[in-house]
Amino acid sequence: HHKLTYGNILDQSNFNNRKFENYARRHGFISAVPLREIVEAYNYGVRNLYELSEYLQLSEKYILEALEQYKKIYGIGTNYGEYSITFEPLRVFEYKEI
């Protein structure tokens, strides 16, 4: 948070403080659980939330919150390189053009 916000943002009744807090949280989630890591985990053999939390060494709750942030940004899923990622349920598909 200290790299993205400044001052005291503890008072969440202030709109700007809430905005800065949400911005910092979103950045933290995306930095800790990047799409690249989700694809790498899939290629490693990870197939469920528990295995992903073990692979990334993060709690399942934290990963679920990160996936919620991704859903706010991308909707139900997105493409990353040659892969299609859906966030609920979390699935990764490798696709090839026909």
Coordinates of N, CA and C in Angstrom, one line a residue:
H1 N 0.8 -1.2 0.0 CA 0.0 0.0 0.0 C 0.8 1.3 0.0
H2 N 1.9 1.2 0.7 CA 2.7 2.5 0.9 C 3.4 2.9 -0.4
K3 N 3.5 2.0 -1.4 CA 4.0 2.5 -2.7 C 3.0 3.1 -3.6
L4 N 1.7 2.9 -3.3 CA 0.7 3.3 -4.2 C -0.2 4.4 -3.6
T5 N -0.2 4.6 -2.3 CA -1.0 5.6 -1.7 C -0.1 6.5 -0.8
Y6 N -0.6 7.5 -0.3 CA 0.1 8.4 0.6 C -0.8 8.9 1.7
G7 N -0.2 9.3 2.8 CA -0.9 9.8 3.9 C -1.7 8.7 4.7
N8 N -2.6 9.2 5.5 CA -3.3 8.3 6.4 C -4.7 8.0 5.7
I9 N -4.9 6.8 5.3 CA -6.1 6.4 4.6 C -7.0 5.5 5.5
L10 N -6.7 5.5 6.8 CA -7.5 4.6 7.7 C -8.9 5.0 7.8
D11 N -9.3 6.3 7.7 CA -10.7 6.7 7.8 C -11.4 6.3 6.5
Q12 N -12.1 5.2 6.5 CA -12.8 4.7 5.3 C -14.2 5.4 5.1
S13 N -14.5 6.4 5.9 CA -15.7 7.2 5.6 C -15.5 8.2 4.5
N14 N -14.2 8.5 4.3 CA -13.8 9.5 3.3 C -13.7 8.7 1.9
F15 N -14.4 9.3 0.9 CA -14.4 8.7 -0.4 C -13.0 8.4 -1.0
N16 N -12.2 9.5 -1.0 CA -10.9 9.3 -1.5 C -10.0 8.2 -0.8
N17 N -10.2 8.1 0.5 CA -9.5 7.0 1.2 C -9.9 5.7 0.7
R18 N -11.3 5.5 0.5 CA -11.8 4.2 0.0 C -11.3 3.9 -1.4
K19 N -11.2 5.0 -2.2 CA -10.7 4.8 -3.6 C -9.2 4.4 -3.6
F20 N -8.4 5.0 -2.8 CA -7.0 4.7 -2.7 C -6.8 3.3 -2.1
E21 N -7.6 2.9 -1.1 CA -7.6 1.6 -0.6 C -7.9 0.5 -1.6
N22 N -9.0 0.7 -2.3 CA -9.4 -0.2 -3.4 C -8.3 -0.3 -4.5
Y23 N -7.7 0.8 -4.8 CA -6.7 0.8 -5.9 C -5.5 -0.1 -5.4
A24 N -5.1 0.2 -4.1 CA -3.9 -0.6 -3.6 C -4.2 -2.0 -3.4
R25 N -5.4 -2.4 -3.0 CA -5.8 -3.8 -2.9 C -5.8 -4.5 -4.2
R26 N -6.4 -3.8 -5.2 CA -6.5 -4.4 -6.6 C -5.1 -4.7 -7.1
H27 N -4.2 -3.7 -6.9 CA -2.8 -3.8 -7.4 C -2.1 -5.0 -6.6
G28 N -2.4 -5.1 -5.3 CA -1.8 -6.2 -4.6 C -2.2 -7.6 -5.0
F29 N -3.5 -7.7 -5.3 CA -4.0 -9.0 -5.7 C -3.5 -9.4 -7.1
I30 N -3.4 -8.4 -8.0 CA -2.9 -8.7 -9.3 C -1.4 -9.0 -9.3
S31 N -0.7 -8.3 -8.4 CA 0.7 -8.6 -8.3 C 1.0 -10.0 -7.7
A32 N 0.2 -10.4 -6.8 CA 0.4 -11.6 -6.1 C -0.1 -12.8 -6.9
V33 N -1.1 -12.6 -7.7 CA -1.7 -13.7 -8.5 C -1.9 -13.3 -9.9
P34 N -0.8 -13.1 -10.6 CA -0.9 -12.7 -12.0 C -1.4 -13.8 -12.9
L35 N -2.0 -13.4 -14.0 CA -2.5 -14.4 -15.0 C -1.4 -15.4 -15.4
R36 N -0.2 -14.9 -15.6 CA 0.9 -15.7 -16.0 C 1.1 -16.9 -15.0
E37 N 1.0 -16.6 -13.7 CA 1.1 -17.6 -12.7 C 0.0 -18.6 -12.7
I38 N -1.2 -18.2 -13.0 CA -2.3 -19.1 -13.1 C -2.1 -20.1 -14.3
V39 N -1.6 -19.6 -15.4 CA -1.3 -20.4 -16.5 C -0.1 -21.4 -16.2
E40 N 0.9 -20.9 -15.6 CA 2.0 -21.7 -15.2 C 1.6 -22.8 -14.3
A41 N 0.7 -22.5 -13.3 CA 0.2 -23.5 -12.4 C -0.6 -24.6 -13.2
Y42 N -1.4 -24.2 -14.1 CA -2.1 -25.1 -14.9 C -1.1 -26.1 -15.7
N43 N -0.1 -25.5 -16.3 CA 0.9 -26.3 -17.0 C 1.7 -27.3 -16.0
Y44 N 1.8 -26.9 -14.8 CA 2.4 -27.7 -13.8 C 1.5 -28.8 -13.3
G45 N 0.2 -28.7 -13.5 CA -0.7 -29.8 -13.1 C -1.7 -29.4 -12.1
V46 N -1.7 -28.1 -11.7 CA -2.7 -27.6 -10.7 C -4.1 -27.6 -11.3
R47 N -5.0 -28.2 -10.6 CA -6.4 -28.2 -11.2 C -7.5 -27.7 -10.3
N48 N -7.2 -27.3 -9.0 CA -8.2 -26.8 -8.2 C -7.7 -25.7 -7.3
L49 N -8.5 -25.0 -6.5 CA -8.2 -23.9 -5.7 C -7.2 -24.3 -4.6
Y50 N -7.4 -25.4 -4.0 CA -6.4 -25.8 -3.0 C -5.0 -26.0 -3.5
E51 N -4.9 -26.7 -4.7 CA -3.6 -26.9 -5.3 C -3.0 -25.5 -5.7
L52 N -3.8 -24.6 -6.2 CA -3.3 -23.3 -6.6 C -2.8 -22.6 -5.4
S53 N -3.5 -22.6 -4.3 CA -3.0 -22.0 -3.1 C -1.7 -22.6 -2.6
E54 N -1.5 -23.9 -2.7 CA -0.3 -24.5 -2.3 C 0.8 -24.1 -3.3
Y55 N 0.5 -24.0 -4.6 CA 1.5 -23.7 -5.6 C 2.0 -22.2 -5.4
L56 N 1.1 -21.3 -5.2 CA 1.4 -19.9 -5.0 C 1.8 -19.5 -3.6
Q57 N 1.6 -20.5 -2.7 CA 1.9 -20.2 -1.3 C 1.1 -19.1 -0.7
L58 N -0.2 -19.0 -1.1 CA -1.1 -18.0 -0.6 C -2.3 -18.7 -0.1
S59 N -3.1 -18.0 0.8 CA -4.3 -18.7 1.3 C -5.4 -18.8 0.2
E60 N -6.3 -19.8 0.4 CA -7.4 -19.9 -0.6 C -8.2 -18.6 -0.6
K61 N -8.4 -18.1 0.6 CA -9.3 -16.9 0.7 C -8.6 -15.7 -0.1
Y62 N -7.3 -15.6 0.0 CA -6.7 -14.5 -0.7 C -6.8 -14.7 -2.3
I63 N -6.7 -15.9 -2.7 CA -6.8 -16.2 -4.1 C -8.2 -16.0 -4.6
L64 N -9.2 -16.3 -3.8 CA -10.6 -16.1 -4.1 C -10.8 -14.6 -4.3
E65 N -10.3 -13.8 -3.4 CA -10.4 -12.3 -3.5 C -9.7 -11.8 -4.7
A66 N -8.6 -12.4 -5.1 CA -7.9 -12.0 -6.3 C -8.7 -12.3 -7.5
L67 N -9.4 -13.5 -7.5 CA -10.2 -13.9 -8.6 C -11.4 -12.9 -8.7
E68 N -11.9 -12.5 -7.6 CA -13.0 -11.5 -7.6 C -12.6 -10.2 -8.3
Q69 N -11.4 -9.8 -8.0 CA -10.9 -8.6 -8.7 C -10.7 -8.8 -10.2
Y70 N -10.3 -9.9 -10.6 CA -10.2 -10.2 -12.0 C -11.5 -10.2 -12.6
K71 N -12.6 -10.7 -11.9 CA -13.9 -10.7 -12.5 C -14.4 -9.3 -12.7
K72 N -14.1 -8.4 -11.8 CA -14.5 -7.0 -11.9 C -13.8 -6.4 -13.1
I73 N -12.6 -6.8 -13.4 CA -11.8 -6.2 -14.5 C -12.3 -6.8 -15.9
Y74 N -12.3 -8.2 -15.9 CA -12.5 -8.9 -17.2 C -13.8 -9.5 -17.4
G75 N -14.7 -9.6 -16.3 CA -15.9 -10.3 -16.5 C -15.7 -11.8 -16.1
I76 N -16.4 -12.7 -16.7 CA -16.2 -14.1 -16.3 C -14.9 -14.8 -16.8
G77 N -14.2 -14.2 -17.7 CA -13.0 -14.8 -18.2 C -12.2 -13.9 -19.1
T78 N -11.0 -14.3 -19.5 CA -10.2 -13.6 -20.4 C -9.3 -14.5 -21.1
N79 N -8.6 -14.0 -22.1 CA -7.6 -14.8 -22.8 C -6.2 -14.3 -22.4
Y80 N -5.3 -15.2 -22.3 CA -3.9 -14.8 -22.0 C -3.0 -15.7 -22.9
G81 N -2.4 -15.1 -23.8 CA -1.6 -15.8 -24.8 C -2.4 -16.9 -25.5
E82 N -2.0 -18.1 -25.4 CA -2.7 -19.2 -26.1 C -3.7 -19.9 -25.1
Y83 N -4.0 -19.2 -24.1 CA -4.9 -19.8 -23.0 C -6.2 -19.0 -22.8
S84 N -7.2 -19.7 -22.4 CA -8.5 -19.0 -22.0 C -8.7 -19.3 -20.6
I85 N -8.9 -18.3 -19.8 CA -9.0 -18.4 -18.3 C -10.4 -18.0 -17.9
T86 N -11.2 -18.9 -17.2 CA -12.4 -18.5 -16.6 C -12.2 -18.4 -15.1
F87 N -12.9 -17.4 -14.5 CA -12.6 -17.2 -13.1 C -13.6 -17.9 -12.2
E88 N -14.8 -18.2 -12.6 CA -15.7 -18.9 -11.8 C -16.5 -19.9 -12.6
P89 N -16.3 -21.2 -12.5 CA -15.2 -21.8 -11.7 C -13.8 -21.5 -12.4
L90 N -12.8 -21.6 -11.6 CA -11.5 -21.3 -12.1 C -11.0 -22.5 -13.0
R91 N -10.9 -22.1 -14.3 CA -10.4 -23.1 -15.3 C -9.5 -22.5 -16.3
V92 N -8.6 -23.3 -16.8 CA -7.7 -22.8 -17.8 C -7.7 -23.8 -19.0
F93 N -7.9 -23.2 -20.2 CA -7.9 -24.0 -21.4 C -6.9 -23.5 -22.4
E94 N -6.2 -24.4 -23.0 CA -5.3 -24.1 -24.0 C -6.1 -24.2 -25.3
Y95 N -6.1 -23.1 -26.1 CA -6.9 -23.2 -27.4 C -5.9 -23.1 -28.6
K96 N -6.4 -23.7 -29.6 CA -5.6 -23.6 -30.9 C -6.6 -23.3 -32.0
E97 N -6.1 -22.5 -32.9 CA -6.9 -22.1 -34.0 C -7.1 -23.2 -35.0
I98 N -8.2 -23.4 -35.5 CA -8.5 -24.4 -36.5 C -8.4 -23.9 -37.9

